[in-house]
Short mmCIF file of C-alpha atoms in Angstrom, two decimals:
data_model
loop_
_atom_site.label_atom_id
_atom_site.label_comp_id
_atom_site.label_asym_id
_atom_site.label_seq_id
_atom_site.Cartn_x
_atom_site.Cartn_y
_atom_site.Cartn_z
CA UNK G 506 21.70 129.48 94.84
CA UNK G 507 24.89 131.06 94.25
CA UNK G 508 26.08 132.15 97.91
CA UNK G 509 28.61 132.84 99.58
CA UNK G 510 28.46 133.86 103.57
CA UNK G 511 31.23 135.67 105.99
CA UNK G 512 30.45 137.86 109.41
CA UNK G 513 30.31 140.90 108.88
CA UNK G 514 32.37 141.72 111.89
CA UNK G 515 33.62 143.93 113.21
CA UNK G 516 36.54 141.56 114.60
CA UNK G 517 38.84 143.17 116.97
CA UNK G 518 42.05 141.72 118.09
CA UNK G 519 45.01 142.71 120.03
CA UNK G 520 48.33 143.24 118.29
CA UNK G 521 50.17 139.88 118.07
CA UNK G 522 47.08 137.61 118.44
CA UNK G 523 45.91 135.37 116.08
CA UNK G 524 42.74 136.64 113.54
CA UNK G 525 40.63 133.92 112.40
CA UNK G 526 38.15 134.82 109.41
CA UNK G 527 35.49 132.47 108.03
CA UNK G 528 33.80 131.83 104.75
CA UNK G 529 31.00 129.34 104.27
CA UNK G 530 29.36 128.64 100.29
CA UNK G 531 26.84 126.99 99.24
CA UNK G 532 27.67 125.25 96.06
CA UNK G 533 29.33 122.11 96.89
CA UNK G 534 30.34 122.02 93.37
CA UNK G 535 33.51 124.96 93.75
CA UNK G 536 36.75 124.63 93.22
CA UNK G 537 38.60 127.78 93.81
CA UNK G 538 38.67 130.12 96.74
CA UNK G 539 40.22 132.89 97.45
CA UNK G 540 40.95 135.64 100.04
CA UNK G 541 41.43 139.41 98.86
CA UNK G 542 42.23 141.98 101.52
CA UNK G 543 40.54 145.43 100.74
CA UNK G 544 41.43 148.88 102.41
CA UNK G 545 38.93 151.41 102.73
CA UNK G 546 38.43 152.85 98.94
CA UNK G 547 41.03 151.06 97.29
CA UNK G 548 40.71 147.70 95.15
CA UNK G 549 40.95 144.40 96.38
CA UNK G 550 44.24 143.00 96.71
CA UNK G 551 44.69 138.91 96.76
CA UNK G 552 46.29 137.83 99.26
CA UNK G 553 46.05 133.51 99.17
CA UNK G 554 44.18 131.48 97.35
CA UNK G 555 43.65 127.35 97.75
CA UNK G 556 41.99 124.75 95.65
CA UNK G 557 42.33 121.28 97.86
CA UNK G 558 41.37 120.35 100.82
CA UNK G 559 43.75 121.25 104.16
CA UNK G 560 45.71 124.42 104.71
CA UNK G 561 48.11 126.09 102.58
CA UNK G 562 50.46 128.52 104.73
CA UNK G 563 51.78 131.87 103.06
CA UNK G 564 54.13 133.94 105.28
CA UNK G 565 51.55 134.81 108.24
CA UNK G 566 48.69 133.90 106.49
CA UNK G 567 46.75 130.12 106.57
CA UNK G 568 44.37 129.53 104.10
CA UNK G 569 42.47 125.92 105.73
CA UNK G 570 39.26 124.56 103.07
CA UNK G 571 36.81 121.87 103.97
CA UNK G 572 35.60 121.08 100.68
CA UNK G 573 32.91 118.30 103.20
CA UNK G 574 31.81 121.34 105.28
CA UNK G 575 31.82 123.79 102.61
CA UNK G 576 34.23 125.99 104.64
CA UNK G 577 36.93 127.98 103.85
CA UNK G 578 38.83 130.13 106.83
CA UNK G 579 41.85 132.30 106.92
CA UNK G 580 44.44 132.83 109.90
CA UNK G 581 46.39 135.55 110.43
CA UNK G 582 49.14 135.30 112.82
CA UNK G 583 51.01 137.82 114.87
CA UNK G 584 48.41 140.19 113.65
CA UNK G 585 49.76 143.99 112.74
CA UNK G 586 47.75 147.20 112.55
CA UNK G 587 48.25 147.53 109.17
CA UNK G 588 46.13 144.06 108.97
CA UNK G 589 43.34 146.06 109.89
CA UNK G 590 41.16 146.19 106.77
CA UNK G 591 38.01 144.21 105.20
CA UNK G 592 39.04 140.72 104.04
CA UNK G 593 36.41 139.57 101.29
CA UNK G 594 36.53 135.60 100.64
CA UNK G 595 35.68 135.02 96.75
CA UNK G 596 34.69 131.76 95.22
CA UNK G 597 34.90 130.43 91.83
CA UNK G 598 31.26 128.36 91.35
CA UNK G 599 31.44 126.26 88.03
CA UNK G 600 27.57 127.65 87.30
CA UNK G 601 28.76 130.92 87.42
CA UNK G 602 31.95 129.80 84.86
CA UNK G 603 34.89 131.43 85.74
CA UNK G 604 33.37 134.07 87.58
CA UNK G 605 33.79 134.94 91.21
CA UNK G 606 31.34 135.31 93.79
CA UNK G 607 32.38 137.16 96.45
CA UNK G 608 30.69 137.67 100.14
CA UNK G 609 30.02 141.07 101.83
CA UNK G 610 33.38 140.62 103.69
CA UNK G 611 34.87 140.64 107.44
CA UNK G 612 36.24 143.94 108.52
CA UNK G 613 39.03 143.17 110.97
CA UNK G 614 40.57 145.82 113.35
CA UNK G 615 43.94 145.26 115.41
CA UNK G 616 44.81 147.54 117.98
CA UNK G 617 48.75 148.23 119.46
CA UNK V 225 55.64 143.22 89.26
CA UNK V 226 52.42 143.63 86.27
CA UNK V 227 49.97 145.41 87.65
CA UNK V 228 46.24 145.80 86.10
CA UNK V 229 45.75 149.36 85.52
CA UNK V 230 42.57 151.49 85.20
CA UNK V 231 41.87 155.02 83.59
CA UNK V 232 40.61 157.30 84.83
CA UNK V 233 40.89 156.53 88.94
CA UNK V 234 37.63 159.18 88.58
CA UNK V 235 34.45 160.07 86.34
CA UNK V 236 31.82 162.48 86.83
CA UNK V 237 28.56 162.27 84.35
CA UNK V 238 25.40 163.55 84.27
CA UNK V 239 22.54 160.87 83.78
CA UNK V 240 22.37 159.93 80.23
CA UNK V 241 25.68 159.94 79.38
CA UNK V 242 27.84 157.34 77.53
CA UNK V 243 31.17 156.42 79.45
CA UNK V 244 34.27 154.02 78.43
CA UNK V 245 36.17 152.86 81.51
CA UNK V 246 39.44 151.46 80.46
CA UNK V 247 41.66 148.63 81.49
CA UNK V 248 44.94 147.23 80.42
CA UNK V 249 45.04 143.53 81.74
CA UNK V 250 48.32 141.86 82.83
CA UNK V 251 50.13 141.34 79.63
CA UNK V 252 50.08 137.28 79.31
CA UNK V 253 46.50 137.00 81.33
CA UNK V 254 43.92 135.98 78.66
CA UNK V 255 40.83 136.39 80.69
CA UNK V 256 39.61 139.68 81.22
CA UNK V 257 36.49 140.75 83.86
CA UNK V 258 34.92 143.90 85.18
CA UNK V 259 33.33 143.47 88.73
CA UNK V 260 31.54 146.60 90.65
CA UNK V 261 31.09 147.96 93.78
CA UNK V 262 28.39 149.97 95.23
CA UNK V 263 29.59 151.93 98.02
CA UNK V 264 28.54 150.01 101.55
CA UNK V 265 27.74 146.76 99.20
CA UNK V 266 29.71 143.33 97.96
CA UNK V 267 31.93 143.10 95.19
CA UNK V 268 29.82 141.91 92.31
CA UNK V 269 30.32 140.57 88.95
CA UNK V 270 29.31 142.28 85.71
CA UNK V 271 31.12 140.33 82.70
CA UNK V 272 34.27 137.81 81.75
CA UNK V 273 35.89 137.94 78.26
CA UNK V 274 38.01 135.17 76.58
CA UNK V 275 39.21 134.82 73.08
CA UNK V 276 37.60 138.27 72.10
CA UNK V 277 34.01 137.30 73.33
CA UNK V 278 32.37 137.10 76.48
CA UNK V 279 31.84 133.99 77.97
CA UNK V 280 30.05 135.07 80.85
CA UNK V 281 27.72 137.77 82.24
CA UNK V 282 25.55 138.82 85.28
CA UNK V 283 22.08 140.07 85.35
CA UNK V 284 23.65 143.29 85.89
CA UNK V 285 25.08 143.42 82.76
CA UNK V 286 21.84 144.47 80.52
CA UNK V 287 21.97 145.78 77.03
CA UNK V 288 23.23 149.17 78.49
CA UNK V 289 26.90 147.95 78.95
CA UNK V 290 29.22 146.82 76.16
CA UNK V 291 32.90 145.31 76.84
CA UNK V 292 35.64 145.47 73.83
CA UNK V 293 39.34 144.72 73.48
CA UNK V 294 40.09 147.20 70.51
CA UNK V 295 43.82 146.40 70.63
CA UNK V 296 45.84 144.17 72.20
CA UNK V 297 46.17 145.61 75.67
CA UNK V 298 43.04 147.50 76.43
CA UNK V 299 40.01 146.38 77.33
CA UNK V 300 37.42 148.43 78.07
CA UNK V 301 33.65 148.74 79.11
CA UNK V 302 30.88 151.47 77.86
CA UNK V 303 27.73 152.21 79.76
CA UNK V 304 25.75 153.85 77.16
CA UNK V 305 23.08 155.46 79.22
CA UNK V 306 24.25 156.03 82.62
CA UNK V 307 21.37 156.53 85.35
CA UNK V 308 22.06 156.86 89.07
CA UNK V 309 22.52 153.85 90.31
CA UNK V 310 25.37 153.34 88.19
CA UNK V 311 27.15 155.18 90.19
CA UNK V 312 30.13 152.85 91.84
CA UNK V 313 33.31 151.31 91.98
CA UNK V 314 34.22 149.34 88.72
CA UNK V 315 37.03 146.99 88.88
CA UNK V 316 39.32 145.50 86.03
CA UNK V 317 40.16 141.94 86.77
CA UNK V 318 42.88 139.22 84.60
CA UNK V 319 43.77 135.92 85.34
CA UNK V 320 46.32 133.82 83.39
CA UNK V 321 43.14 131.49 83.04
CA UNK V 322 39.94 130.41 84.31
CA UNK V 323 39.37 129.23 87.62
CA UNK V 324 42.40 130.89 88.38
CA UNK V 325 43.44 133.71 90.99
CA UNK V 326 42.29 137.23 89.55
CA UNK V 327 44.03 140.52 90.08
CA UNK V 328 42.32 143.44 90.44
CA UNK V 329 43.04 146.99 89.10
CA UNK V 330 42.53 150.17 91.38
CA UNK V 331 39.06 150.60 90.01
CA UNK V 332 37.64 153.70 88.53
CA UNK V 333 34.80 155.47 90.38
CA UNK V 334 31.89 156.16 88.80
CA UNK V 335 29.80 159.07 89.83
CA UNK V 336 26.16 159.45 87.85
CA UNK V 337 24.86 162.85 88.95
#
């Protein structure tokens, strides 16, 4: 079954702290994840994306994939208010070709 | 920095109704999607296009829609009977190639009344 899981949140955190978002799927098969930030109304925007197992850092953002756990998690440090948003995790399954399968996404709010 | 772009950012049709929604894809991507959004719901996937055919579709995508690339920048999809519960978000998507990261167009909203 193509799935791909995230809380729903809300998750609040104070200015400055550290978000943590999470993403499980259930083909053990995938190869490509990714992490798209999406304001309310607007398109999603990509903001990292990581195909091997470990942590890729961009700027503030950590991308960390367990390929073993089927896990894939995104930090944000020193978050901002302008962070606040709903971060959708996406995953390329090979059944679905080069399709991705996206879950229902985390909203994330970070108050000054 | 390319940039997928969509027209129009906004349609209105009554049920019934045919409607194009247009795309022009990142100039040197070569795969080509359209994903939608119902308002509240996940982002879901419709169709992907390659080498002027598709190479993969969603149970969504029933004999209603249609996806072309009548030139070499636009690519576009056609509902050809619109009913209510068309009414969403449709998103444009490229990638350079498959597997790859996507980038997503502002999306046109579709409103079936």
């Amino acid at each position: 079954q193509k799935e791909v899981e995230q809380n729903s949140g809300p998750l609040s955190v104070p200015e400055g702290a550290i978000a943590s978002l999470n993403c499980t799927y259930s083909d053990r098969g995938s190869q490509s994840f990714f992490w798209y930030r999406q304001y309310s109304g607007k398109s999603p925007e990509l903001i990292m994306f990581i195909y091997s197992n470990g942590d890729k850092e961009d700027g503030r953002f950590t991308a960390q994939l367990n390929k073993a756990s089927q896990y894939v998690s995104l930090l944000i440090r020193d978050s901002q208010p302008s962070d606040s948003a709903t971060y959708l995790c996406a995953v390329n399954i090979p059944q679905a070709g080069t399709a991705l399968i996206f879950g229902k996404g985390t909203t994330l709010s970070v108050s000054s | 920095e390319p940039e997928v772009t969509q027209t129009p950012s906004h349609q209105v049709t009554q049920m019934g109704q045919e409607v194009i929604l247009r795309c022009v894809p990142i100039s040197n991507h070569l795969y080509f999607y359209w994903y939608r959004q119902i308002l509240g719901q996940k982002v879901e996937f419709l169709v992907s296009f390659y080498n002027n055919e598709i190479s993969e579709k969603s149970e969504i995508f029933d004999d209603q829609f249609s996806v072309e690339r009548p030139d070499g920048s636009n690519f576009t999809l056609k509902i050809r009977s619109t009913k209510l519960e068309d009414s969403a978000m449709y998103f444009c998507a490229s990638s350079v190639r498959g597997g790859a990261e996507q980038y997503f167009g502002p999306g046109t909203r579709l409103t079936v009344t």
